[in-house]
């Protein structure tokens, strides 16, 4: 993918209030694949849970990484319109630190796309969640 695609998609996240609040970063973009991350931030922790990140953050990463991976299969990734129709999240262990999601498109059809996603923690360098989405 071109650096214009990465720049365009990163600009999209900066204009999106929720993505911007999360400080979501696109780390790597390729056709049908993306890597995104959310830096460690105390605002994402569960109250009183010793620095454990709320599960909704991993779910957000799975949903968002999937959408960006699918966008890379469109002629114009920045203006593509998508809607999640199914989101499956399996939590594997408690999440801490910076979270990194890697999404891969399994199918990009005329009306439906399916992705697989793995979310890792930089603190443990282990998967904390796995997911699959349908758009």
mmCIF file with all atom_site columns, C-alpha atoms in Angstrom:
data_model
loop_
_atom_site.group_PDB
_atom_site.id
_atom_site.type_symbol
_atom_site.label_atom_id
_atom_site.label_alt_id
_atom_site.label_comp_id
_atom_site.label_asym_id
_atom_site.label_entity_id
_atom_site.label_seq_id
_atom_site.pdbx_PDB_ins_code
_atom_site.Cartn_x
_atom_site.Cartn_y
_atom_site.Cartn_z
_atom_site.occupancy
_atom_site.B_iso_or_equiv
_atom_site.pdbx_formal_charge
_atom_site.auth_seq_id
_atom_site.auth_comp_id
_atom_site.auth_asym_id
_atom_site.auth_atom_id
_atom_site.pdbx_PDB_model_num
ATOM 1   C CA . UNK A 1 1   ? 0.000   0.000   0.000  1.00 0.00 ? 1   UNK A CA 1
ATOM 2   C CA . UNK A 1 2   ? 1.122   3.506   -0.604 1.00 0.00 ? 2   UNK A CA 1
ATOM 3   C CA . UNK A 1 3   ? 2.144   5.904   2.130  1.00 0.00 ? 3   UNK A CA 1
ATOM 4   C CA . UNK A 1 4   ? -0.824  8.026   0.947  1.00 0.00 ? 4   UNK A CA 1
ATOM 5   C CA . UNK A 1 5   ? -3.165  5.241   2.078  1.00 0.00 ? 5   UNK A CA 1
ATOM 6   C CA . UNK A 1 6   ? -1.494  5.025   5.499  1.00 0.00 ? 6   UNK A CA 1
ATOM 7   C CA . UNK A 1 7   ? -1.528  8.814   5.853  1.00 0.00 ? 7   UNK A CA 1
ATOM 8   C CA . UNK A 1 8   ? -5.158  9.026   4.705  1.00 0.00 ? 8   UNK A CA 1
ATOM 9   C CA . UNK A 1 9   ? -6.316  6.336   7.117  1.00 0.00 ? 9   UNK A CA 1
ATOM 10  C CA . UNK A 1 10  ? -4.321  7.857   10.004 1.00 0.00 ? 10  UNK A CA 1
ATOM 11  C CA . UNK A 1 11  ? -5.903  11.210  9.223  1.00 0.00 ? 11  UNK A CA 1
ATOM 12  C CA . UNK A 1 12  ? -9.307  9.470   9.323  1.00 0.00 ? 12  UNK A CA 1
ATOM 13  C CA . UNK A 1 13  ? -8.586  8.265   12.892 1.00 0.00 ? 13  UNK A CA 1
ATOM 14  C CA . UNK A 1 14  ? -7.499  11.748  13.964 1.00 0.00 ? 14  UNK A CA 1
ATOM 15  C CA . UNK A 1 15  ? -10.826 13.208  12.736 1.00 0.00 ? 15  UNK A CA 1
ATOM 16  C CA . UNK A 1 16  ? -12.825 10.455  14.474 1.00 0.00 ? 16  UNK A CA 1
ATOM 17  C CA . UNK A 1 17  ? -13.514 11.591  18.055 1.00 0.00 ? 17  UNK A CA 1
ATOM 18  C CA . UNK A 1 18  ? -13.457 8.113   19.630 1.00 0.00 ? 18  UNK A CA 1
ATOM 19  C CA . UNK A 1 19  ? -10.343 6.952   17.761 1.00 0.00 ? 19  UNK A CA 1
ATOM 20  C CA . UNK A 1 20  ? -8.643  10.233  18.566 1.00 0.00 ? 20  UNK A CA 1
ATOM 21  C CA . UNK A 1 21  ? -9.513  9.971   22.273 1.00 0.00 ? 21  UNK A CA 1
ATOM 22  C CA . UNK A 1 22  ? -8.032  6.452   22.322 1.00 0.00 ? 22  UNK A CA 1
ATOM 23  C CA . UNK A 1 23  ? -4.888  7.769   20.561 1.00 0.00 ? 23  UNK A CA 1
ATOM 24  C CA . UNK A 1 24  ? -5.306  4.961   18.032 1.00 0.00 ? 24  UNK A CA 1
ATOM 25  C CA . UNK A 1 25  ? -2.319  4.615   15.705 1.00 0.00 ? 25  UNK A CA 1
ATOM 26  C CA . UNK A 1 26  ? -2.022  2.810   12.385 1.00 0.00 ? 26  UNK A CA 1
ATOM 27  C CA . UNK A 1 27  ? 1.374   1.148   12.554 1.00 0.00 ? 27  UNK A CA 1
ATOM 28  C CA . UNK A 1 28  ? 1.359   -0.852  9.326  1.00 0.00 ? 28  UNK A CA 1
ATOM 29  C CA . UNK A 1 29  ? -1.003  -1.009  6.355  1.00 0.00 ? 29  UNK A CA 1
ATOM 30  C CA . UNK A 1 30  ? -0.852  -3.505  3.499  1.00 0.00 ? 30  UNK A CA 1
ATOM 31  C CA . UNK A 1 31  ? -3.455  -4.893  1.119  1.00 0.00 ? 31  UNK A CA 1
ATOM 32  C CA . UNK A 1 32  ? -5.859  -6.913  3.295  1.00 0.00 ? 32  UNK A CA 1
ATOM 33  C CA . UNK A 1 33  ? -3.797  -6.445  6.465  1.00 0.00 ? 33  UNK A CA 1
ATOM 34  C CA . UNK A 1 34  ? -3.283  -3.785  9.101  1.00 0.00 ? 34  UNK A CA 1
ATOM 35  C CA . UNK A 1 35  ? -1.585  -3.363  12.435 1.00 0.00 ? 35  UNK A CA 1
ATOM 36  C CA . UNK A 1 36  ? -2.979  -0.750  14.812 1.00 0.00 ? 36  UNK A CA 1
ATOM 37  C CA . UNK A 1 37  ? -2.170  0.088   18.409 1.00 0.00 ? 37  UNK A CA 1
ATOM 38  C CA . UNK A 1 38  ? -3.483  1.942   21.421 1.00 0.00 ? 38  UNK A CA 1
ATOM 39  C CA . UNK A 1 39  ? -0.801  3.176   23.838 1.00 0.00 ? 39  UNK A CA 1
ATOM 40  C CA . UNK A 1 40  ? -1.012  2.377   27.538 1.00 0.00 ? 40  UNK A CA 1
ATOM 41  C CA . UNK A 1 41  ? -3.288  4.893   29.246 1.00 0.00 ? 41  UNK A CA 1
ATOM 42  C CA . UNK A 1 42  ? -4.747  4.868   32.760 1.00 0.00 ? 42  UNK A CA 1
ATOM 43  C CA . UNK A 1 43  ? -8.084  6.137   31.392 1.00 0.00 ? 43  UNK A CA 1
ATOM 44  C CA . UNK A 1 44  ? -8.583  2.710   29.790 1.00 0.00 ? 44  UNK A CA 1
ATOM 45  C CA . UNK A 1 45  ? -8.197  0.745   33.047 1.00 0.00 ? 45  UNK A CA 1
ATOM 46  C CA . UNK A 1 46  ? -10.971 -0.973  34.948 1.00 0.00 ? 46  UNK A CA 1
ATOM 47  C CA . UNK A 1 47  ? -11.471 0.755   38.320 1.00 0.00 ? 47  UNK A CA 1
ATOM 48  C CA . UNK A 1 48  ? -9.495  -0.853  41.133 1.00 0.00 ? 48  UNK A CA 1
ATOM 49  C CA . UNK A 1 49  ? -8.196  -3.672  38.927 1.00 0.00 ? 49  UNK A CA 1
ATOM 50  C CA . UNK A 1 50  ? -4.423  -3.095  39.179 1.00 0.00 ? 50  UNK A CA 1
ATOM 51  C CA . UNK A 1 51  ? -3.915  -1.623  35.719 1.00 0.00 ? 51  UNK A CA 1
ATOM 52  C CA . UNK A 1 52  ? -6.059  -4.076  33.774 1.00 0.00 ? 52  UNK A CA 1
ATOM 53  C CA . UNK A 1 53  ? -7.526  -2.605  30.602 1.00 0.00 ? 53  UNK A CA 1
ATOM 54  C CA . UNK A 1 54  ? -11.288 -2.714  30.100 1.00 0.00 ? 54  UNK A CA 1
ATOM 55  C CA . UNK A 1 55  ? -12.331 -5.488  27.695 1.00 0.00 ? 55  UNK A CA 1
ATOM 56  C CA . UNK A 1 56  ? -14.191 -3.013  25.523 1.00 0.00 ? 56  UNK A CA 1
ATOM 57  C CA . UNK A 1 57  ? -10.852 -1.609  24.404 1.00 0.00 ? 57  UNK A CA 1
ATOM 58  C CA . UNK A 1 58  ? -9.771  -4.980  22.971 1.00 0.00 ? 58  UNK A CA 1
ATOM 59  C CA . UNK A 1 59  ? -13.190 -5.286  21.310 1.00 0.00 ? 59  UNK A CA 1
ATOM 60  C CA . UNK A 1 60  ? -12.783 -1.802  19.840 1.00 0.00 ? 60  UNK A CA 1
ATOM 61  C CA . UNK A 1 61  ? -9.359  -2.752  18.493 1.00 0.00 ? 61  UNK A CA 1
ATOM 62  C CA . UNK A 1 62  ? -10.772 -5.887  16.878 1.00 0.00 ? 62  UNK A CA 1
ATOM 63  C CA . UNK A 1 63  ? -13.641 -3.983  15.267 1.00 0.00 ? 63  UNK A CA 1
ATOM 64  C CA . UNK A 1 64  ? -11.496 -1.048  14.147 1.00 0.00 ? 64  UNK A CA 1
ATOM 65  C CA . UNK A 1 65  ? -8.563  -3.093  12.845 1.00 0.00 ? 65  UNK A CA 1
ATOM 66  C CA . UNK A 1 66  ? -11.024 -5.219  10.876 1.00 0.00 ? 66  UNK A CA 1
ATOM 67  C CA . UNK A 1 67  ? -12.594 -2.174  9.293  1.00 0.00 ? 67  UNK A CA 1
ATOM 68  C CA . UNK A 1 68  ? -9.237  -0.747  8.287  1.00 0.00 ? 68  UNK A CA 1
ATOM 69  C CA . UNK A 1 69  ? -8.066  -4.090  6.878  1.00 0.00 ? 69  UNK A CA 1
ATOM 70  C CA . UNK A 1 70  ? -11.221 -4.285  4.763  1.00 0.00 ? 70  UNK A CA 1
ATOM 71  C CA . UNK A 1 71  ? -10.809 -0.667  3.661  1.00 0.00 ? 71  UNK A CA 1
ATOM 72  C CA . UNK A 1 72  ? -7.465  -1.602  2.074  1.00 0.00 ? 72  UNK A CA 1
ATOM 73  C CA . UNK A 1 73  ? -9.327  -3.841  -0.381 1.00 0.00 ? 73  UNK A CA 1
ATOM 74  C CA . UNK A 1 74  ? -11.377 -0.895  -1.726 1.00 0.00 ? 74  UNK A CA 1
ATOM 75  C CA . UNK A 1 75  ? -10.310 1.375   -4.563 1.00 0.00 ? 75  UNK A CA 1
ATOM 76  C CA . UNK A 1 76  ? -10.517 4.381   -2.210 1.00 0.00 ? 76  UNK A CA 1
ATOM 77  C CA . UNK A 1 77  ? -9.881  3.113   1.349  1.00 0.00 ? 77  UNK A CA 1
ATOM 78  C CA . UNK A 1 78  ? -10.427 6.484   3.032  1.00 0.00 ? 78  UNK A CA 1
ATOM 79  C CA . UNK A 1 79  ? -13.972 7.080   1.739  1.00 0.00 ? 79  UNK A CA 1
ATOM 80  C CA . UNK A 1 80  ? -15.172 3.445   1.864  1.00 0.00 ? 80  UNK A CA 1
ATOM 81  C CA . UNK A 1 81  ? -18.330 2.963   3.919  1.00 0.00 ? 81  UNK A CA 1
ATOM 82  C CA . UNK A 1 82  ? -18.578 -0.085  6.169  1.00 0.00 ? 82  UNK A CA 1
ATOM 83  C CA . UNK A 1 83  ? -20.920 -1.389  8.850  1.00 0.00 ? 83  UNK A CA 1
ATOM 84  C CA . UNK A 1 84  ? -20.119 -4.174  11.305 1.00 0.00 ? 84  UNK A CA 1
ATOM 85  C CA . UNK A 1 85  ? -22.745 -6.920  11.153 1.00 0.00 ? 85  UNK A CA 1
ATOM 86  C CA . UNK A 1 86  ? -21.051 -9.426  13.473 1.00 0.00 ? 86  UNK A CA 1
ATOM 87  C CA . UNK A 1 87  ? -18.280 -9.056  16.059 1.00 0.00 ? 87  UNK A CA 1
ATOM 88  C CA . UNK A 1 88  ? -16.879 -12.022 17.966 1.00 0.00 ? 88  UNK A CA 1
ATOM 89  C CA . UNK A 1 89  ? -14.338 -11.480 20.731 1.00 0.00 ? 89  UNK A CA 1
ATOM 90  C CA . UNK A 1 90  ? -12.575 -14.177 22.736 1.00 0.00 ? 90  UNK A CA 1
ATOM 91  C CA . UNK A 1 91  ? -10.680 -12.843 25.750 1.00 0.00 ? 91  UNK A CA 1
ATOM 92  C CA . UNK A 1 92  ? -7.584  -14.949 26.402 1.00 0.00 ? 92  UNK A CA 1
ATOM 93  C CA . UNK A 1 93  ? -5.968  -13.199 29.386 1.00 0.00 ? 93  UNK A CA 1
ATOM 94  C CA . UNK A 1 94  ? -6.075  -9.834  31.167 1.00 0.00 ? 94  UNK A CA 1
ATOM 95  C CA . UNK A 1 95  ? -4.784  -6.934  29.076 1.00 0.00 ? 95  UNK A CA 1
ATOM 96  C CA . UNK A 1 96  ? -2.215  -4.414  30.298 1.00 0.00 ? 96  UNK A CA 1
ATOM 97  C CA . UNK A 1 97  ? 0.115   -1.910  28.642 1.00 0.00 ? 97  UNK A CA 1
ATOM 98  C CA . UNK A 1 98  ? 0.050   -0.920  25.001 1.00 0.00 ? 98  UNK A CA 1
ATOM 99  C CA . UNK A 1 99  ? -2.248  -3.085  22.894 1.00 0.00 ? 99  UNK A CA 1
ATOM 100 C CA . UNK A 1 100 ? -1.478  -4.028  19.285 1.00 0.00 ? 100 UNK A CA 1
ATOM 101 C CA . UNK A 1 101 ? -4.032  -5.533  16.914 1.00 0.00 ? 101 UNK A CA 1
ATOM 102 C CA . UNK A 1 102 ? -3.182  -7.337  13.696 1.00 0.00 ? 102 UNK A CA 1
ATOM 103 C CA . UNK A 1 103 ? -6.078  -7.873  11.299 1.00 0.00 ? 103 UNK A CA 1
ATOM 104 C CA . UNK A 1 104 ? -6.184  -9.980  8.162  1.00 0.00 ? 104 UNK A CA 1
ATOM 105 C CA . UNK A 1 105 ? -8.988  -10.102 5.593  1.00 0.00 ? 105 UNK A CA 1
ATOM 106 C CA . UNK A 1 106 ? -10.273 -13.623 5.041  1.00 0.00 ? 106 UNK A CA 1
ATOM 107 C CA . UNK A 1 107 ? -12.851 -12.601 2.441  1.00 0.00 ? 107 UNK A CA 1
ATOM 108 C CA . UNK A 1 108 ? -13.653 -9.337  0.725  1.00 0.00 ? 108 UNK A CA 1
ATOM 109 C CA . UNK A 1 109 ? -16.735 -9.866  -1.428 1.00 0.00 ? 109 UNK A CA 1
ATOM 110 C CA . UNK A 1 110 ? -19.197 -7.573  -3.167 1.00 0.00 ? 110 UNK A CA 1
ATOM 111 C CA . UNK A 1 111 ? -21.397 -7.117  -0.077 1.00 0.00 ? 111 UNK A CA 1
ATOM 112 C CA . UNK A 1 112 ? -19.671 -9.007  2.758  1.00 0.00 ? 112 UNK A CA 1
ATOM 113 C CA . UNK A 1 113 ? -16.198 -9.043  4.235  1.00 0.00 ? 113 UNK A CA 1
ATOM 114 C CA . UNK A 1 114 ? -14.752 -11.264 6.969  1.00 0.00 ? 114 UNK A CA 1
ATOM 115 C CA . UNK A 1 115 ? -11.594 -10.684 9.017  1.00 0.00 ? 115 UNK A CA 1
ATOM 116 C CA . UNK A 1 116 ? -9.514  -12.384 11.708 1.00 0.00 ? 116 UNK A CA 1
ATOM 117 C CA . UNK A 1 117 ? -7.765  -10.322 14.396 1.00 0.00 ? 117 UNK A CA 1
ATOM 118 C CA . UNK A 1 118 ? -5.240  -10.959 17.158 1.00 0.00 ? 118 UNK A CA 1
ATOM 119 C CA . UNK A 1 119 ? -4.655  -8.449  19.983 1.00 0.00 ? 119 UNK A CA 1
ATOM 120 C CA . UNK A 1 120 ? -1.371  -8.548  21.908 1.00 0.00 ? 120 UNK A CA 1
ATOM 121 C CA . UNK A 1 121 ? -0.074  -6.714  24.950 1.00 0.00 ? 121 UNK A CA 1
ATOM 122 C CA . UNK A 1 122 ? 3.423   -5.242  24.822 1.00 0.00 ? 122 UNK A CA 1
ATOM 123 C CA . UNK A 1 123 ? 3.741   -5.892  28.573 1.00 0.00 ? 123 UNK A CA 1
ATOM 124 C CA . UNK A 1 124 ? 3.444   -9.651  28.139 1.00 0.00 ? 124 UNK A CA 1
ATOM 125 C CA . UNK A 1 125 ? 4.058   -10.046 24.376 1.00 0.00 ? 125 UNK A CA 1
ATOM 126 C CA . UNK A 1 126 ? 1.176   -12.508 24.411 1.00 0.00 ? 126 UNK A CA 1
ATOM 127 C CA . UNK A 1 127 ? -2.251  -12.542 22.820 1.00 0.00 ? 127 UNK A CA 1
ATOM 128 C CA . UNK A 1 128 ? -4.879  -11.061 25.104 1.00 0.00 ? 128 UNK A CA 1
ATOM 129 C CA . UNK A 1 129 ? -7.825  -11.405 22.703 1.00 0.00 ? 129 UNK A CA 1
ATOM 130 C CA . UNK A 1 130 ? -8.769  -12.896 19.359 1.00 0.00 ? 130 UNK A CA 1
ATOM 131 C CA . UNK A 1 131 ? -11.675 -11.954 17.191 1.00 0.00 ? 131 UNK A CA 1
ATOM 132 C CA . UNK A 1 132 ? -13.517 -12.257 13.932 1.00 0.00 ? 132 UNK A CA 1
ATOM 133 C CA . UNK A 1 133 ? -15.767 -9.711  12.289 1.00 0.00 ? 133 UNK A CA 1
ATOM 134 C CA . UNK A 1 134 ? -18.209 -9.629  9.444  1.00 0.00 ? 134 UNK A CA 1
ATOM 135 C CA . UNK A 1 135 ? -19.021 -6.415  7.587  1.00 0.00 ? 135 UNK A CA 1
#
